[in-house]
CSV table of C-alpha atoms in Angstrom, one decimal:
chain,number,residue,atom,x,y,z
A,1,MET,CA,15.4,25.4,31.4
A,2,THR,CA,19.0,26.4,30.7
A,3,ARG,CA,20.4,29.1,28.4
A,4,GLU,CA,23.8,30.5,27.8
A,5,ASP,CA,24.7,34.1,27.2
A,6,ARG,CA,27.6,36.5,27.4
A,7,ALA,CA,27.9,39.8,29.2
A,8,THR,CA,29.0,41.5,26.0
A,9,PRO,CA,30.1,45.2,25.7
A,10,ARG,CA,27.0,45.8,23.6
A,11,LEU,CA,24.6,44.5,26.2
A,12,LEU,CA,26.4,46.5,29.0
A,13,ALA,CA,26.2,49.6,26.7
A,14,GLU,CA,22.5,49.1,26.2
A,15,PHE,CA,21.9,48.7,30.0
A,16,ARG,CA,23.9,51.8,30.8
A,17,ALA,CA,22.3,53.8,28.0
A,18,ALA,CA,18.9,53.3,29.7
A,19,PHE,CA,19.9,53.6,33.4
A,20,ALA,CA,23.2,55.5,33.4
A,21,PRO,CA,22.2,58.4,35.7
A,22,TRP,CA,20.8,56.0,38.4
A,23,LEU,CA,23.3,53.1,38.4
A,24,PHE,CA,25.6,51.9,41.1
A,25,GLU,CA,29.0,51.0,39.6
A,26,PRO,CA,30.8,48.3,41.6
A,27,GLU,CA,34.6,47.7,41.3
A,28,GLU,CA,36.2,48.1,37.8
A,29,GLY,CA,35.1,45.3,35.4
A,30,ALA,CA,32.0,44.3,37.4
A,31,CYS,CA,28.4,44.7,36.0
A,32,PRO,CA,26.0,47.0,37.6
A,33,PRO,CA,23.2,45.6,39.8
A,34,GLY,CA,20.2,44.4,37.7
A,35,PHE,CA,22.2,43.8,34.6
A,36,HIS,CA,21.7,40.0,34.9
A,37,MET,CA,18.0,40.5,33.9
A,38,GLY,CA,19.1,40.9,30.3
A,39,LEU,CA,21.2,37.7,30.2
A,40,GLY,CA,19.7,34.5,28.7
A,41,PRO,CA,16.0,35.7,28.7
A,42,PRO,CA,13.3,33.5,27.1
A,43,THR,CA,13.2,34.1,23.4
A,44,PRO,CA,9.9,32.5,22.2
A,45,GLY,CA,9.2,32.4,18.5
A,46,MET,CA,6.3,34.3,17.2
A,47,ASP,CA,4.1,31.2,17.3
A,48,ASP,CA,5.0,30.7,21.0
A,49,THR,CA,3.6,34.1,22.1
A,50,GLY,CA,0.1,34.8,23.3
A,51,PRO,CA,-2.4,37.6,22.5
A,52,ASP,CA,-0.7,39.7,25.2
A,53,GLY,CA,2.7,39.4,23.5
A,54,ALA,CA,4.3,37.4,26.3
A,55,GLU,CA,5.4,33.8,26.0
A,56,ARG,CA,2.4,31.6,25.5
A,57,LYS,CA,1.4,29.7,28.6
A,58,GLY,CA,2.1,26.0,28.2
A,59,VAL,CA,5.6,26.6,26.8
A,60,PHE,CA,7.4,27.1,30.1
A,61,LEU,CA,4.7,28.3,32.4
A,62,PRO,CA,1.8,25.8,32.9
A,63,PRO,CA,-1.4,26.4,30.9
A,64,ILE,CA,-3.0,28.8,33.4
A,65,PRO,CA,-6.5,29.8,32.1
A,66,LEU,CA,-6.4,33.3,33.7
A,67,PRO,CA,-5.6,35.8,31.0
A,68,ARG,CA,-4.1,38.8,32.9
A,69,ARG,CA,-0.5,38.7,34.1
A,70,MET,CA,1.2,41.0,36.5
A,71,TRP,CA,4.7,41.2,38.2
A,72,ALA,CA,4.1,40.9,41.9
A,73,GLY,CA,7.6,41.1,43.3
A,74,GLY,CA,10.7,39.0,43.9
A,75,SER,CA,14.1,38.6,45.6
A,76,ILE,CA,17.6,39.1,44.2
A,77,GLU,CA,20.6,37.4,45.9
A,78,THR,CA,24.0,38.7,44.8
A,79,PHE,CA,26.8,36.4,45.9
A,80,ARG,CA,29.3,38.3,43.8
A,81,PRO,CA,28.9,40.6,40.7
A,82,LEU,CA,29.1,39.3,37.3
A,83,THR,CA,32.1,40.6,35.3
A,84,GLY,CA,32.1,42.1,31.8
A,85,ASP,CA,32.4,39.5,28.9
A,86,ALA,CA,31.7,36.6,31.3
A,87,LEU,CA,30.0,33.6,29.8
A,88,VAL,CA,26.8,33.1,31.9
A,89,THR,CA,24.5,30.2,32.3
A,90,ARG,CA,21.0,31.0,33.3
A,91,THR,CA,19.0,28.1,34.8
A,92,SER,CA,15.3,28.6,35.3
A,93,ARG,CA,12.7,26.4,37.1
A,94,LEU,CA,9.2,26.8,38.5
A,95,ALA,CA,9.4,27.0,42.3
A,96,ASP,CA,5.7,27.3,43.4
A,97,ILE,CA,2.2,27.6,41.9
A,98,ARG,CA,-0.7,28.5,44.2
A,99,THR,CA,-4.4,29.5,43.5
A,100,LYS,CA,-6.2,31.7,45.9
A,101,GLN,CA,-9.2,34.0,46.0
A,102,GLY,CA,-8.5,37.7,46.0
A,103,ALA,CA,-10.7,40.8,46.2
A,104,SER,CA,-11.1,40.7,42.4
A,105,GLY,CA,-11.7,37.0,42.2
A,106,GLU,CA,-9.5,34.0,41.5
A,107,MET,CA,-5.7,34.5,41.2
A,108,CYS,CA,-2.8,32.2,40.4
A,109,LEU,CA,0.6,33.0,42.1
A,110,VAL,CA,3.6,31.7,40.3
A,111,SER,CA,7.2,31.8,41.5
A,112,ILE,CA,10.2,31.2,39.2
A,113,LEU,CA,13.8,30.7,40.3
A,114,HIS,CA,16.7,31.8,38.1
A,115,GLU,CA,20.3,31.1,38.8
A,116,PHE,CA,23.1,33.0,36.9
A,117,ALA,CA,26.4,31.1,36.9
A,118,ASP,CA,29.8,31.8,35.5
A,119,THR,CA,33.0,29.8,35.6
A,120,GLU,CA,33.1,30.2,39.4
A,121,GLY,CA,29.6,29.0,40.1
A,122,VAL,CA,26.4,30.7,40.9
A,123,ALA,CA,26.9,34.5,41.1
A,124,ILE,CA,23.2,35.7,41.3
A,125,ALA,CA,20.0,33.9,42.2
A,126,GLU,CA,16.7,35.6,41.6
A,127,ARG,CA,13.1,34.7,42.4
A,128,GLN,CA,10.4,36.3,40.3
A,129,ASP,CA,6.7,36.3,41.5
A,130,LEU,CA,3.9,36.6,38.9
A,131,VAL,CA,0.2,36.9,39.4
A,132,PHE,CA,-2.4,35.8,36.9
A,133,ARG,CA,-6.0,36.8,37.3
A,134,ALA,CA,-9.3,37.1,35.3
A,135,ALA,CA,-10.1,40.1,33.2
A,136,SER,CA,-11.5,42.8,35.4
A,137,GLY,CA,-12.7,46.4,35.1
A,138,ALA,CA,-10.9,49.6,34.5
A,139,VAL,CA,-8.0,50.5,36.8
A,140,PRO,CA,-8.3,53.9,38.3
A,141,PRO,CA,-5.8,56.5,36.9
A,142,ALA,CA,-3.3,58.2,39.2
A,143,GLY,CA,-4.6,61.0,41.3
A,144,PRO,CA,-3.5,64.6,41.2
A,145,SER,CA,0.2,65.2,41.3
A,146,GLN,CA,1.7,66.4,44.6
A,147,HIS,CA,5.2,67.1,46.0
A,148,ILE,CA,7.0,63.9,46.9
A,149,GLU,CA,10.3,63.5,48.7
A,150,ALA,CA,12.6,61.3,46.8
A,151,ASP,CA,16.3,60.8,46.0
A,152,TRP,CA,15.6,60.6,42.2
A,153,SER,CA,12.9,62.0,40.0
A,154,ILE,CA,12.6,59.9,36.9
A,155,ALA,CA,10.4,60.4,33.8
A,156,ALA,CA,8.6,57.2,32.8
A,157,THR,CA,8.8,57.7,29.1
A,158,PRO,CA,7.6,55.2,26.5
A,159,LEU,CA,11.3,55.2,25.4
A,160,LEU,CA,12.5,54.0,28.8
A,161,LEU,CA,9.9,51.4,28.9
A,162,PHE,CA,10.8,50.3,25.4
A,163,ARG,CA,14.5,50.1,26.1
A,164,PHE,CA,14.0,47.9,29.2
A,165,SER,CA,11.6,45.6,27.4
A,166,ALA,CA,14.1,45.3,24.6
A,167,PHE,CA,17.0,44.6,26.9
A,168,THR,CA,15.1,41.8,28.7
A,169,PHE,CA,13.3,40.6,25.4
A,170,ASN,CA,9.9,41.2,27.2
A,171,GLY,CA,7.1,41.1,24.7
A,172,HIS,CA,4.3,41.9,27.1
A,173,ARG,CA,2.3,44.5,25.3
A,174,ILE,CA,1.1,46.4,28.3
A,175,HIS,CA,4.6,48.1,28.4
A,176,TYR,CA,4.6,49.4,24.8
A,177,ASP,CA,1.2,49.0,23.1
A,178,LEU,CA,-1.1,51.7,24.5
A,179,ALA,CA,-4.2,50.3,22.8
A,180,HIS,CA,-3.5,46.9,24.4
A,181,ALA,CA,-2.9,48.4,27.8
A,182,GLU,CA,-6.3,50.3,27.5
A,183,GLU,CA,-7.9,47.0,26.4
A,184,GLU,CA,-6.7,45.5,29.6
A,185,GLY,CA,-8.3,48.3,31.6
A,186,TYR,CA,-5.2,50.5,32.2
A,187,PRO,CA,-5.2,54.3,31.7
A,188,GLY,CA,-1.6,54.2,30.3
A,189,LEU,CA,1.4,52.1,29.6
A,190,LEU,CA,2.5,50.0,32.6
A,191,VAL,CA,6.0,50.6,34.0
A,192,GLN,CA,7.7,47.1,34.4
A,193,GLY,CA,7.9,45.9,38.0
A,194,ALA,CA,11.4,44.6,37.1
A,195,LEU,CA,12.4,48.0,36.0
A,196,GLN,CA,11.3,49.5,39.4
A,197,ALA,CA,13.3,46.7,41.1
A,198,VAL,CA,16.4,47.7,39.2
A,199,LEU,CA,16.2,51.3,40.2
A,200,MET,CA,15.5,50.5,43.9
A,201,LEU,CA,18.4,48.0,44.0
A,202,ASN,CA,20.8,50.5,42.5
A,203,LEU,CA,19.7,53.3,44.8
A,204,ALA,CA,20.0,51.0,47.8
A,205,SER,CA,23.5,49.9,46.7
A,206,ARG,CA,24.6,53.6,46.5
A,207,LYS,CA,23.3,54.3,49.9
A,208,LEU,CA,25.0,51.2,51.3
A,209,GLY,CA,28.2,51.6,49.3
A,210,HIS,CA,28.0,48.0,48.0
A,211,VAL,CA,25.4,45.6,46.4
A,212,PRO,CA,23.3,44.1,49.2
A,213,ARG,CA,23.6,40.4,49.7
A,214,ARG,CA,19.8,40.1,49.3
A,215,PHE,CA,17.2,42.5,48.0
A,216,ASP,CA,13.5,41.6,48.5
A,217,TYR,CA,10.8,43.7,46.8
A,218,ARG,CA,7.1,43.7,46.1
A,219,CYS,CA,4.9,45.7,43.7
A,220,LEU,CA,2.0,47.4,45.5
A,221,ALA,CA,0.2,49.5,42.8
A,222,PRO,CA,0.5,50.1,39.1
A,223,LEU,CA,2.8,52.8,37.8
A,224,PHE,CA,1.7,54.5,34.5
A,225,ALA,CA,3.6,56.2,31.8
A,226,PRO,CA,4.1,58.8,30.7
A,227,ALA,CA,4.6,60.4,34.1
A,228,THR,CA,7.4,61.4,36.5
A,229,PHE,CA,7.9,59.2,39.6
A,230,GLY,CA,10.3,59.2,42.5
A,231,VAL,CA,12.7,56.6,43.9
A,232,ALA,CA,13.7,57.0,47.5
A,233,CYS,CA,15.8,55.0,50.0
A,234,ASP,CA,15.8,55.4,53.8
A,235,GLN,CA,18.5,53.3,55.4
A,236,GLU,CA,17.8,49.9,53.8
A,237,THR,CA,14.2,50.4,52.6
A,238,ALA,CA,13.7,51.6,49.0
A,239,ARG,CA,10.4,52.8,47.5
A,240,VAL,CA,9.1,53.9,44.1
A,241,ILE,CA,6.6,56.7,44.6
A,242,ARG,CA,4.0,57.7,42.0
A,243,ALA,CA,3.4,61.5,41.3
A,244,ASP,CA,0.2,61.3,43.3
A,245,GLY,CA,2.1,60.0,46.4
A,246,VAL,CA,1.1,56.4,46.1
A,247,THR,CA,4.0,53.9,46.7
A,248,THR,CA,4.0,51.5,43.8
A,249,ALA,CA,6.9,49.2,44.8
A,250,GLU,CA,8.9,48.7,48.0
A,251,GLY,CA,12.2,46.9,48.6
A,252,GLN,CA,14.3,45.8,51.5
A,253,ALA,CA,18.0,45.5,51.2
A,254,HIS,CA,19.8,43.1,53.4
A,255,ALA,CA,23.5,44.2,53.9
A,256,GLN,CA,26.5,42.0,53.3
A,257,GLY,CA,26.8,39.2,55.7
A,258,THR,CA,23.2,39.3,57.0
A,259,GLY,CA,21.9,36.7,54.5
């Protein structure tokens, strides 16, 4: 599946309005890390969305019968930054589908590859890993808050979640519809795994002084809103830390030239 989009000033302004205090700004004219996620996203019509608000399975994804979907992690390769006002082609394809038995029952693991190309060729390649599972019981809420060591302390407000969902045209209701999130067994709105990846990638870029050639990350536990969470980076390892001290996402930055 291929879509075209442009890195317009409006899109850049929206991205910066949501993430400005935590962005790494590359050389003048280049887009910050993670901005590509808002370029050429799927735009399903209302009839092509499922009960959870996300694109209905069978449109692009196969008709997986398991109802619950979660973001499991991914990898972002940056060959060079996209530039403002660039015309970008986003090409997406299914890379892998696997079924396995987990602690909560059957799961289906799906990997999707996206390539973002401008006039000079592919600038960014991203793998997104999704997990589908059967409906299960209630997810435990976060424990008591404690002191956490982090570079950034960020409020996971419903507004932040809404802005990121709007930027990426993500209709998944667990990020903005509290009643639906509770129906799926969560004690609050879910902070997007991709949003956590954007924050970790930008902090790692600040620490390195450049956007890493590759950034691999995985989601380890749910992060709920509204709450405050931390983002930390030690050398090339970044983490998102819940207020109760639980690490919800972890990323590894591979510096320039290391592949």
